[in-house]
Coordinates of N, CA and C in Angstrom, one line a residue:
M1 N 43.5 169.8 98.9 CA 44.5 168.2 98.9 C 45.0 167.8 98.2
A2 N 45.2 168.8 97.1 CA 46.0 167.5 96.1 C 47.5 169.0 96.4
T3 N 46.9 169.9 96.7 CA 47.8 171.3 97.0 C 48.6 170.5 98.2
S4 N 48.5 170.0 99.2 CA 49.1 169.6 100.1 C 50.0 168.6 100.1
V5 N 49.7 167.6 99.0 CA 50.7 166.4 99.1 C 51.8 166.9 98.1
E6 N 51.6 167.7 97.3 CA 52.8 167.8 96.0 C 54.0 168.3 96.4
P7 N 54.0 169.3 97.2 CA 55.1 169.8 98.4 C 55.6 168.7 98.6
C8 N 55.0 167.9 99.0 CA 55.5 166.7 100.1 C 56.5 166.2 98.8
A9 N 56.0 165.2 98.3 CA 56.2 164.3 96.8 C 58.2 165.6 96.7
E10 N 57.6 166.2 96.1 CA 59.1 167.7 96.0 C 60.1 167.2 96.9
V11 N 59.9 168.0 97.8 CA 60.9 167.6 99.1 C 61.0 165.9 99.1
K12 N 60.5 165.2 99.5 CA 61.2 163.8 99.5 C 62.1 163.7 98.5
L13 N 61.6 164.1 97.1 CA 62.0 163.5 95.7 C 63.4 164.4 96.4
S14 N 63.5 166.2 96.6 CA 64.6 166.3 96.4 C 65.5 165.7 97.6
V15 N 65.4 165.0 98.7 CA 65.9 165.0 99.9 C 66.8 163.7 98.9
A16 N 66.1 162.8 98.2 CA 66.4 161.7 98.1 C 67.3 161.9 96.6
D17 N 67.4 162.9 96.3 CA 68.5 163.2 94.8 C 69.8 163.5 95.8
D18 N 69.8 164.3 96.8 CA 70.8 164.8 97.5 C 71.8 163.8 98.4
E19 N 71.2 162.8 98.6 CA 71.1 161.7 99.3 C 72.0 160.7 98.1
Y20 N 71.4 160.8 97.1 CA 71.9 160.0 95.8 C 73.5 160.4 95.0
R21 N 73.1 162.1 95.3 CA 74.7 162.7 94.4 C 76.0 162.3 95.8
R22 N 75.0 162.6 97.1 CA 76.4 162.0 98.2 C 77.3 161.0 97.9
D23 N 75.8 159.9 97.8 CA 76.5 158.5 98.1 C 77.4 158.4 96.6
T24 N 77.0 158.8 95.4 CA 77.8 158.8 94.3 C 79.3 159.2 94.2
L25 N 78.9 160.7 95.2 CA 80.5 161.4 95.2 C 81.7 160.8 96.3
I26 N 80.9 159.7 97.2 CA 81.7 159.1 98.0 C 82.7 158.1 97.1
R27 N 81.2 157.5 96.7 CA 82.1 155.9 95.8 C 82.7 156.3 94.9
A28 N 82.2 157.4 94.1 CA 83.6 157.4 92.9 C 85.2 158.4 93.5
Q29 N 85.0 158.3 94.7 CA 86.6 159.0 95.2 C 87.4 157.6 95.2
W30 N 87.3 156.8 95.9 CA 87.4 155.4 95.5 C 87.9 154.7 94.7
L31 N 86.8 155.1 93.4 CA 86.5 154.4 92.7 C 87.2 154.4 90.8
R32 N 87.4 155.8 91.7 CA 88.9 156.6 90.8 C 89.9 156.4 91.1
A33 N 90.2 156.4 92.2 CA 91.3 155.6 92.8 C 91.9 154.0 92.3
A34 N 91.0 153.3 92.1 CA 91.0 151.9 92.0 C 91.2 151.3 90.3
I35 N 90.5 152.3 89.7 CA 90.0 152.2 88.1 C 91.8 152.8 87.7
L36 N 92.5 154.0 88.2 CA 93.8 154.4 88.0 C 94.7 154.0 88.4
G37 N 94.7 152.7 89.4 CA 95.5 151.7 90.1 C 95.8 150.4 89.0
A38 N 94.3 150.1 89.0 CA 94.5 149.0 88.1 C 94.9 149.0 86.5
N39 N 94.5 150.3 86.3 CA 95.5 150.5 84.9 C 97.1 151.0 85.0
D40 N 97.1 151.3 86.0 CA 98.9 151.7 86.6 C 99.5 150.3 86.7
G41 N 98.9 149.3 87.6 CA 99.7 148.3 87.8 C 99.5 147.1 86.0
L42 N 98.7 147.3 85.4 CA 98.8 146.7 84.3 C 100.0 147.1 83.3
L43 N 99.9 148.2 82.9 CA 100.5 148.8 81.8 C 102.1 148.3 82.4
S44 N 102.2 149.3 83.8 CA 103.6 149.4 84.2 C 104.6 147.8 84.4
T45 N 103.5 146.8 85.1 CA 104.4 145.7 85.0 C 104.2 145.2 83.7
T46 N 103.5 145.7 82.5 CA 103.9 144.5 81.6 C 104.8 145.0 81.0
S47 N 105.5 146.9 80.9 CA 106.0 146.9 80.5 C 107.1 146.5 80.9
L48 N 107.2 146.6 82.3 CA 108.8 145.9 83.3 C 108.8 144.5 82.8
M49 N 107.7 143.7 82.3 CA 108.4 141.9 81.9 C 108.8 142.5 80.2
L50 N 107.6 143.0 79.9 CA 108.5 143.0 78.3 C 109.5 143.2 77.7
G51 N 110.3 144.4 78.7 CA 111.3 144.4 78.8 C 112.3 143.9 79.3
V52 N 112.3 142.9 80.2 CA 113.3 141.9 80.6 C 113.2 140.6 80.0
G53 N 111.6 140.4 79.0 CA 111.7 139.7 77.7 C 112.2 139.8 77.0
A54 N 112.5 141.3 76.5 CA 113.2 141.5 75.2 C 115.0 141.3 75.6
A55 N 115.1 141.1 76.7 CA 116.9 140.9 77.1 C 117.4 139.9 77.5
K56 N 116.4 139.2 77.9 CA 116.8 137.7 78.5 C 115.6 136.7 78.5
E57 N 115.8 135.4 77.9 CA 114.7 134.5 77.7 C 114.0 133.5 78.7
D58 N 114.0 134.1 79.8 CA 114.0 133.0 80.9 C 113.0 133.1 81.9
R59 N 111.5 132.2 81.4 CA 111.0 133.0 81.9 C 110.4 133.0 83.4
D60 N 110.9 132.3 84.6 CA 111.2 132.8 85.8 C 111.9 134.3 85.6
F61 N 112.8 134.3 85.3 CA 113.0 135.7 85.4 C 112.3 136.7 85.1
M62 N 111.5 136.4 84.3 CA 110.8 137.4 83.8 C 109.8 137.5 85.1
I63 N 109.0 136.0 85.3 CA 108.1 136.6 86.6 C 108.2 137.1 87.9
I64 N 109.6 137.0 88.1 CA 109.9 137.1 89.2 C 110.5 138.4 89.2
S65 N 110.9 139.6 87.9 CA 110.6 141.0 87.7 C 109.2 141.7 88.0
G66 N 108.5 140.6 87.2 CA 106.7 141.4 87.0 C 106.6 141.2 88.5
I67 N 106.5 140.1 89.5 CA 106.7 140.1 90.8 C 106.8 141.4 91.5
A68 N 108.0 141.2 91.5 CA 108.9 142.6 92.5 C 108.3 144.3 91.9
G69 N 108.0 144.2 90.4 CA 107.7 145.4 90.2 C 106.8 145.5 90.2
A70 N 105.6 144.3 90.6 CA 104.1 144.7 91.0 C 104.3 145.2 93.0
V71 N 104.6 144.6 93.3 CA 104.6 144.9 95.2 C 105.2 146.3 94.4
A72 N 106.9 146.6 94.5 CA 107.0 148.1 94.3 C 105.9 149.1 94.4
G73 N 105.3 149.0 92.7 CA 104.7 150.0 92.3 C 103.3 149.6 93.4
A74 N 103.2 148.9 93.6 CA 101.8 148.9 94.6 C 102.2 150.2 96.0
C75 N 103.5 149.8 96.3 CA 103.5 150.7 97.8 C 103.8 152.1 97.1
S76 N 104.9 152.1 95.9 CA 104.3 153.5 95.5 C 103.4 154.2 95.1
M77 N 102.7 153.8 94.4 CA 100.8 154.4 94.4 C 100.2 154.8 95.3
A78 N 100.3 153.7 96.5 CA 99.8 153.8 98.3 C 100.3 155.2 98.5
V79 N 101.9 155.3 98.1 CA 101.9 156.3 99.4 C 101.7 157.2 98.6
G80 N 101.7 157.7 97.3 CA 101.4 158.9 96.5 C 100.1 159.1 96.4
E81 N 99.2 157.9 96.4 CA 97.7 158.7 96.6 C 97.2 159.3 98.1
F82 N 98.1 158.4 99.2 CA 97.8 159.1 100.2 C 98.0 160.2 100.2
V83 N 99.0 160.4 100.2 CA 99.6 162.1 100.2 C 98.7 163.2 99.5
S84 N 98.7 163.1 98.1 CA 98.0 163.7 97.0 C 96.3 164.2 97.8
V85 N 95.6 162.9 98.2 CA 94.2 163.1 98.9 C 95.0 163.3 100.1
S86 N 95.8 163.3 101.1 CA 95.4 164.0 102.3 C 95.5 165.8 102.0
T87 N 96.7 166.2 100.9 CA 96.1 167.5 100.8 C 95.0 167.7 100.1
Q88 N 94.1 167.0 99.2 CA 93.2 167.4 98.9 C 92.3 167.9 99.7
R89 N 92.3 166.8 100.7 CA 91.3 166.9 102.1 C 91.6 168.1 103.4
D90 N 93.1 168.6 103.7 CA 93.2 169.9 104.1 C 93.1 170.6 103.5
I91 N 93.2 170.9 101.7 CA 92.7 172.2 101.5 C 91.0 172.6 101.8
E92 N 90.1 171.0 101.2 CA 88.7 171.5 101.6 C 88.0 171.3 103.1
Q93 N 89.1 170.9 104.3 CA 89.0 170.9 105.4 C 88.7 172.7 105.8
T94 N 89.8 173.6 104.8 CA 90.0 174.7 105.5 C 88.7 175.6 104.7
T95 N 89.1 175.2 103.7 CA 87.9 176.1 103.0 C 86.0 175.8 103.7
L96 N 85.8 174.7 104.1 CA 84.6 174.3 104.7 C 85.3 174.9 106.2
D97 N 86.1 175.2 106.7 CA 85.8 175.7 108.1 C 85.9 177.0 108.0
T98 N 86.3 178.0 106.9 CA 85.7 179.6 106.5 C 84.5 179.5 106.1
R99 N 84.0 178.5 105.5 CA 82.6 178.2 105.3 C 81.3 178.5 106.5
K100 N 82.1 177.9 107.4 CA 81.1 177.5 108.7 C 81.5 178.7 109.5
S101 N 82.4 179.3 109.6 CA 83.2 180.5 110.2 C 82.2 181.9 109.8
N102 N 82.0 181.8 108.3 CA 81.4 182.9 107.7 C 79.7 183.1 107.9
A103 N 79.1 181.2 108.2 CA 78.1 181.2 108.4 C 77.4 181.4 110.2
E104 N 78.4 181.2 111.0 CA 78.4 181.9 112.5 C 78.3 182.8 112.5
S105 N 79.2 183.9 111.5 CA 79.0 185.2 111.6 C 77.8 185.9 111.5
M106 N 77.3 185.1 110.0 CA 76.1 185.7 109.8 C 74.8 185.7 110.6
K107 N 74.7 184.6 111.1 CA 73.8 184.0 112.4 C 74.0 185.0 113.6
S108 N 75.2 185.2 114.0 CA 75.2 186.5 115.1 C 74.9 187.8 114.5
D109 N 75.1 188.0 113.5 CA 74.4 189.1 113.2 C 72.9 189.1 113.3
A110 N 72.0 187.7 112.5 CA 71.1 188.1 112.6 C 70.1 188.2 113.6
E111 N 70.7 187.4 114.8 CA 70.2 187.5 116.0 C 70.2 189.0 117.1
S112 N 71.8 189.6 116.1 CA 71.7 191.0 116.9 C 70.5 191.4 116.8
V113 N 70.2 191.7 115.0 CA 69.1 192.1 114.4 C 67.7 191.7 115.3
K114 N 67.5 190.4 115.4 CA 66.1 190.3 115.9 C 65.8 190.5 117.6
I115 N 67.5 190.8 118.4 CA 67.0 191.1 119.5 C 67.1 192.7 119.3
Q116 N 67.1 193.4 118.6 CA 66.8 194.9 118.6 C 65.5 195.1 118.4
E117 N 64.9 194.2 117.5 CA 63.2 194.2 116.6 C 62.7 194.4 117.9
S118 N 62.6 193.5 118.8 CA 61.6 192.8 120.2 C 62.3 193.4 121.5
L119 N 63.0 195.1 121.0 CA 62.3 195.8 122.4 C 61.2 196.8 122.1
P120 N 61.1 197.7 123.2 CA 59.8 198.2 123.0 C 59.7 199.4 122.0
V121 N 59.0 199.5 121.9 CA 58.6 200.8 121.2 C 59.6 201.9 121.7
G122 N 59.2 202.6 122.8 CA 60.1 203.7 123.4 C 61.4 203.5 123.7
A123 N 61.3 202.3 124.1 CA 63.5 202.2 124.2 C 63.9 202.5 123.8
V124 N 64.5 202.5 122.7 CA 65.4 203.2 121.7 C 65.1 203.2 120.4
F125 N 66.0 203.6 119.6 CA 65.5 203.4 118.0 C 65.9 202.2 117.3
S126 N 65.2 202.1 116.8 CA 65.7 200.2 115.9 C 65.8 200.3 114.5
P127 N 66.4 200.4 113.6 CA 66.0 200.3 112.3 C 65.7 198.7 112.2
A128 N 65.8 197.9 112.7 CA 65.0 196.5 112.6 C 63.3 196.4 112.5
R129 N 63.2 197.4 112.6 CA 61.6 197.9 113.1 C 61.3 198.1 111.4
S130 N 62.0 198.5 110.9 CA 61.6 198.7 109.3 C 61.4 197.2 108.2
P131 N 60.5 197.4 107.6 CA 60.3 196.4 106.7 C 61.3 195.9 106.0
F132 N 62.2 196.6 105.3 CA 63.6 196.3 105.0 C 64.6 195.6 106.0
M133 N 64.8 195.9 107.2 CA 65.3 194.9 108.2 C 64.4 193.7 108.6
R134 N 63.6 193.4 108.0 CA 63.2 192.5 108.4 C 63.2 191.1 107.5
V135 N 63.4 191.9 105.6 CA 63.8 191.3 104.8 C 65.2 190.4 105.3
V136 N 66.1 191.4 105.8 CA 67.8 191.7 106.0 C 67.4 189.8 107.1
V137 N 66.6 190.2 108.2 CA 66.8 189.2 108.9 C 66.1 187.6 108.1
R138 N 65.3 187.7 108.1 CA 65.0 187.0 107.1 C 65.8 185.7 106.2
D139 N 66.5 186.5 105.4 CA 67.4 185.9 104.0 C 68.6 186.4 105.3
A140 N 69.1 186.1 106.2 CA 70.4 186.1 106.9 C 69.8 184.8 107.4
R141 N 68.6 184.9 108.2 CA 68.6 182.9 108.5 C 68.4 181.9 107.8
E142 N 67.7 182.2 106.8 CA 67.6 181.3 105.5 C 69.1 181.1 105.2
N143 N 70.1 181.8 105.0 CA 71.4 181.4 104.6 C 72.0 180.7 105.6
H144 N 72.4 181.1 106.5 CA 72.4 180.1 107.5 C 72.1 178.8 107.5
L145 N 70.6 178.6 107.2 CA 70.5 177.0 107.1 C 71.2 176.6 105.9
Q146 N 71.3 177.5 105.0 CA 71.5 176.3 103.7 C 73.1 176.4 103.9
E147 N 73.8 177.4 104.7 CA 75.7 177.5 105.0 C 75.7 176.2 105.7
S148 N 74.6 175.8 107.1 CA 75.1 174.9 108.0 C 74.6 173.3 106.5
R149 N 73.6 173.2 106.0 CA 73.4 172.0 105.4 C 74.2 171.5 104.3
Q150 N 75.0 172.5 103.7 CA 76.4 172.5 102.6 C 77.2 172.1 103.0
G151 N 77.7 172.9 104.5 CA 79.1 172.4 105.5 C 78.9 170.5 105.8
D152 N 77.2 171.1 106.3 CA 77.3 169.1 106.9 C 77.6 167.7 105.6
E153 N 76.9 168.8 104.4 CA 77.6 167.7 103.4 C 78.5 167.4 102.6
A154 N 79.5 168.7 103.2 CA 80.9 168.8 102.5 C 81.8 168.0 103.0
G155 N 81.0 168.0 104.6 CA 81.8 167.0 105.8 C 81.9 165.8 105.7
E156 N 80.9 165.4 105.2 CA 80.2 163.7 105.2 C 81.1 163.2 103.6
T157 N 81.2 164.6 102.6 CA 81.8 163.7 100.8 C 83.5 164.3 100.9
L158 N 84.4 164.6 102.1 CA 85.7 164.9 102.1 C 86.4 163.3 101.7
P159 N 87.5 163.4 101.0 CA 88.0 162.3 100.4 C 88.9 161.9 101.1
N160 N 88.8 160.3 101.6 CA 89.6 159.7 102.4 C 90.9 159.4 101.9
P161 N 91.9 159.4 102.6 CA 93.1 159.1 102.2 C 93.3 157.7 102.3
Y162 N 93.2 156.8 103.5 CA 93.0 155.8 103.8 C 92.3 154.6 103.0
K163 N 91.7 155.0 102.3 CA 90.3 154.2 101.6 C 91.2 154.3 100.2
A164 N 91.5 155.7 99.8 CA 92.3 155.9 98.4 C 93.2 155.2 98.1
A165 N 94.4 155.1 99.5 CA 95.3 154.8 99.2 C 95.6 152.9 98.9
G166 N 94.6 152.0 99.8 CA 93.9 151.5 99.9 C 93.7 150.4 98.8
A167 N 92.8 151.1 98.1 CA 92.2 151.1 97.3 C 93.1 150.9 95.2
S168 N 94.0 152.3 95.5 CA 95.2 152.3 94.9 C 95.7 151.1 94.6
A169 N 96.8 150.5 95.7 CA 97.5 149.5 96.1 C 96.8 148.3 95.6
L170 N 96.0 147.6 95.9 CA 95.2 146.6 95.9 C 94.4 146.4 94.1
A171 N 94.1 147.5 93.8 CA 94.1 147.7 92.5 C 95.4 147.6 91.4
F172 N 96.4 148.0 92.0 CA 97.9 147.7 91.0 C 97.2 146.6 91.2
L173 N 97.9 145.8 92.3 CA 98.3 144.4 92.2 C 97.4 143.5 91.5
C174 N 96.0 144.1 91.7 CA 94.9 143.4 91.0 C 95.4 143.4 89.3
G175 N 95.6 144.3 88.8 CA 95.9 144.7 87.0 C 97.9 144.2 86.6
S176 N 98.6 144.1 87.8 CA 99.7 143.6 87.7 C 99.6 142.0 87.4
L177 N 98.1 141.1 87.9 CA 98.2 139.7 87.7 C 98.0 139.5 86.4
F178 N 97.4 140.3 85.5 CA 97.1 140.1 84.4 C 98.2 139.1 83.6
P179 N 99.7 140.3 83.5 CA 100.4 140.3 82.9 C 101.1 138.8 82.8
I180 N 101.4 138.5 85.1 CA 101.8 137.3 85.0 C 101.6 136.4 85.2
V181 N 100.2 136.1 85.1 CA 99.3 134.9 84.7 C 99.5 134.9 83.7
S182 N 99.6 135.6 82.1 CA 100.2 135.4 81.2 C 101.2 134.6 81.0
A183 N 102.3 135.5 81.6 CA 103.4 134.7 81.4 C 103.8 133.1 81.9
L184 N 102.7 132.6 82.9 CA 102.9 131.7 83.6 C 101.8 130.5 82.6
A185 N 100.8 131.5 81.3 CA 100.3 130.2 80.7 C 101.2 129.5 79.4
F186 N 102.6 130.4 79.1 CA 102.9 130.4 78.1 C 104.4 129.9 78.0
S187 N 104.8 128.8 77.8 CA 106.7 128.2 77.7 C 107.2 128.7 76.9
H188 N 106.9 128.7 75.8 CA 107.4 129.6 74.5 C 107.7 130.8 74.6
H189 N 109.5 131.7 73.9 CA 108.8 133.2 74.6 C 108.7 133.5 73.3
K190 N 108.1 133.3 72.5 CA 107.7 134.5 71.5 C 106.3 134.3 71.4
M191 N 105.4 133.0 72.4 CA 104.3 133.3 73.0 C 103.7 133.6 73.6
R192 N 104.5 133.9 74.7 CA 104.3 134.3 75.9 C 104.5 136.1 75.5
I193 N 105.2 136.3 74.9 CA 105.9 138.0 74.5 C 104.2 138.3 73.9
V194 N 103.8 137.4 73.0 CA 102.5 138.1 72.1 C 101.3 137.7 72.9
G195 N 101.0 137.1 73.9 CA 100.7 136.4 74.7 C 100.3 137.9 75.9
I196 N 101.3 138.1 76.5 CA 101.0 139.2 77.6 C 100.3 140.4 77.0
V197 N 101.4 140.5 75.4 CA 100.4 142.1 75.0 C 99.5 142.0 74.5
V198 N 98.4 140.4 73.8 CA 97.5 140.3 73.9 C 96.1 140.6 75.2
V199 N 96.9 139.7 76.3 CA 95.8 140.0 77.2 C 95.8 141.5 78.0
T200 N 97.0 142.0 78.0 CA 97.3 144.0 78.0 C 96.5 144.5 78.0
S201 N 96.6 144.2 76.2 CA 95.1 145.0 75.4 C 93.8 144.8 75.6
V202 N 93.2 143.5 75.6 CA 92.4 143.5 75.9 C 92.0 144.3 77.5
A203 N 92.7 144.2 78.4 CA 92.5 144.5 80.1 C 92.7 146.1 79.8
L204 N 93.1 146.6 78.8 CA 93.4 148.2 78.5 C 92.1 148.9 78.5
L205 N 91.7 148.0 77.6 CA 90.6 148.2 76.5 C 89.2 148.7 77.8
G206 N 89.5 147.7 78.8 CA 88.5 147.4 79.8 C 88.5 148.3 81.1
F207 N 89.9 148.5 81.2 CA 90.2 149.6 82.3 C 89.6 151.2 81.5
G208 N 90.1 151.4 80.3 CA 90.0 152.3 79.8 C 88.4 153.0 80.2
G209 N 87.3 151.7 79.2 CA 85.9 152.2 79.2 C 85.4 152.6 80.3
A210 N 86.0 151.4 81.0 CA 85.6 151.8 82.9 C 85.3 153.6 83.2
G211 N 87.1 153.7 83.0 CA 87.0 155.0 84.1 C 86.5 155.8 82.8
A212 N 86.1 155.9 81.7 CA 85.4 156.8 81.1 C 83.8 156.8 81.3
R213 N 83.5 155.8 81.8 CA 82.0 155.6 82.1 C 81.6 155.8 83.1
L214 N 83.2 156.1 83.9 CA 83.0 156.7 85.9 C 82.8 158.3 85.7
G215 N 83.9 158.4 84.7 CA 84.0 160.0 84.1 C 82.9 160.8 83.9
G216 N 82.2 160.1 82.9 CA 81.1 160.3 82.2 C 81.7 161.1 80.3
S217 N 83.1 160.5 80.4 CA 83.7 160.5 78.8 C 82.9 159.6 77.9
P218 N 83.3 159.9 76.7 CA 83.0 159.0 75.5 C 83.7 157.6 76.1
V219 N 83.0 156.5 75.8 CA 83.4 155.1 76.3 C 84.9 154.8 74.8
R220 N 84.3 154.6 74.0 CA 85.0 154.2 73.1 C 86.1 155.1 72.7
A221 N 86.2 156.0 72.7 CA 87.4 157.2 72.2 C 88.3 157.2 73.6
S222 N 87.8 157.0 74.8 CA 88.9 157.0 75.8 C 89.5 155.7 76.0
A223 N 88.8 154.7 75.6 CA 89.1 153.2 75.7 C 90.4 153.2 74.8
M224 N 90.7 153.6 72.8 CA 91.1 153.8 72.4 C 92.5 154.4 72.7
R225 N 92.6 155.7 73.5 CA 93.4 156.4 73.8 C 94.0 156.2 74.7
V226 N 93.6 155.2 76.0 CA 93.9 154.1 76.9 C 95.1 152.7 75.9
L227 N 94.3 152.1 75.2 CA 95.2 151.5 74.2 C 95.9 151.4 73.6
L228 N 95.8 152.7 72.7 CA 97.3 153.7 71.6 C 98.4 154.1 72.7
G229 N 98.1 154.1 73.8 CA 99.0 154.5 75.2 C 99.9 153.7 75.4
G230 N 98.9 152.6 76.3 CA 100.0 151.3 76.7 C 100.5 150.3 75.4
W231 N 100.1 150.6 74.1 CA 100.7 150.3 73.1 C 103.0 150.7 72.8
V232 N 102.0 152.1 73.1 CA 103.3 153.2 72.6 C 104.4 153.0 73.9
S233 N 103.9 152.6 74.9 CA 104.9 152.4 76.4 C 105.6 150.8 76.6
M234 N 104.5 149.8 75.7 CA 105.3 148.8 76.1 C 106.5 148.4 74.7
A235 N 106.0 149.5 73.1 CA 107.3 148.7 72.8 C 108.7 149.9 72.9
V236 N 107.8 151.3 73.5 CA 108.8 151.9 74.1 C 110.1 151.1 75.0
T237 N 109.7 150.1 75.4 CA 110.1 149.7 76.9 C 110.7 148.3 76.7
Y238 N 110.0 147.9 75.3 CA 111.0 146.7 74.5 C 111.8 147.1 74.1
A239 N 111.8 148.2 73.3 CA 112.9 148.6 72.2 C 114.4 148.9 73.1
L240 N 113.6 149.7 74.2 CA 115.1 150.4 74.9 C 115.9 149.2 75.2
L241 N 115.3 148.3 76.1 CA 115.7 147.2 76.8 C 116.5 145.8 75.8
K242 N 115.8 145.7 74.1 CA 116.2 145.0 73.2 C 117.5 144.5 72.9
P243 N 118.8 146.0 73.0 CA 120.4 146.1 72.9 C 120.9 145.0 74.1
L244 N 120.0 144.9 75.5 CA 121.0 143.8 76.4 C 120.7 142.3 76.2
D245 N 119.9 142.1 74.8 CA 120.2 140.7 75.1 C 121.2 140.0 74.0
R246 N 122.4 139.1 75.1 CA 123.4 139.2 74.6 C 123.8 137.6 74.1
D247 N 122.3 136.9 73.8 CA 122.0 135.7 73.6 C 122.1 135.5 71.7
H248 N 121.5 136.9 71.8 CA 121.1 136.9 69.9 C 121.9 137.9 69.1
T249 N 123.2 138.4 69.8 CA 123.6 139.3 69.3 C 125.2 138.7 69.0

């Protein structure tokens, strides 16, 4: 009685594991795009606003430039993600179609051998009556079932370009809110610059850690790389536009 229960438990566990991996893969597709979009929106908008702030000490001008950059960046992010994921989907779909075609061909060969095996002994000579060909038929059937199951799972996990584009655009806008809200909170120019850098640095650490956890990378090292890269980007943009400050030259 115990031997009949254990295989059922193993089968249920295997099916549950397959469903969990499939759901995780589908969820990771748009989570990856969302985290990348938020990080890009945060850093791009911050760098733009710091550059504008280096050239002109006007809070309204800085905020308007940040909003314009956020909207333009979100549209660009959505279009780029849509094109990229659509290309990826086409490649995976072509591979899936080829796999299904091979599986159908294998099924046809297996059925042909099965028909030969079912003929009377005196009808025609058929090598399908040998034990070797029976093994071939069995392996062909098993391979066909496996290919069909893998094809169905692959079809369910194909990337969705619309979902990826929407997640990237929305995440870009959400990331852009950090520097824009920070600029609204400070009226003094230098305090506004420092506040934007501090808030952006904390957000970069959070986004970098989330992306590392999702991708299975070391969280601390990945977060520090994102933070250092963000500091370099902000410093370069600020230094390039600082010479345009005519009020203090």
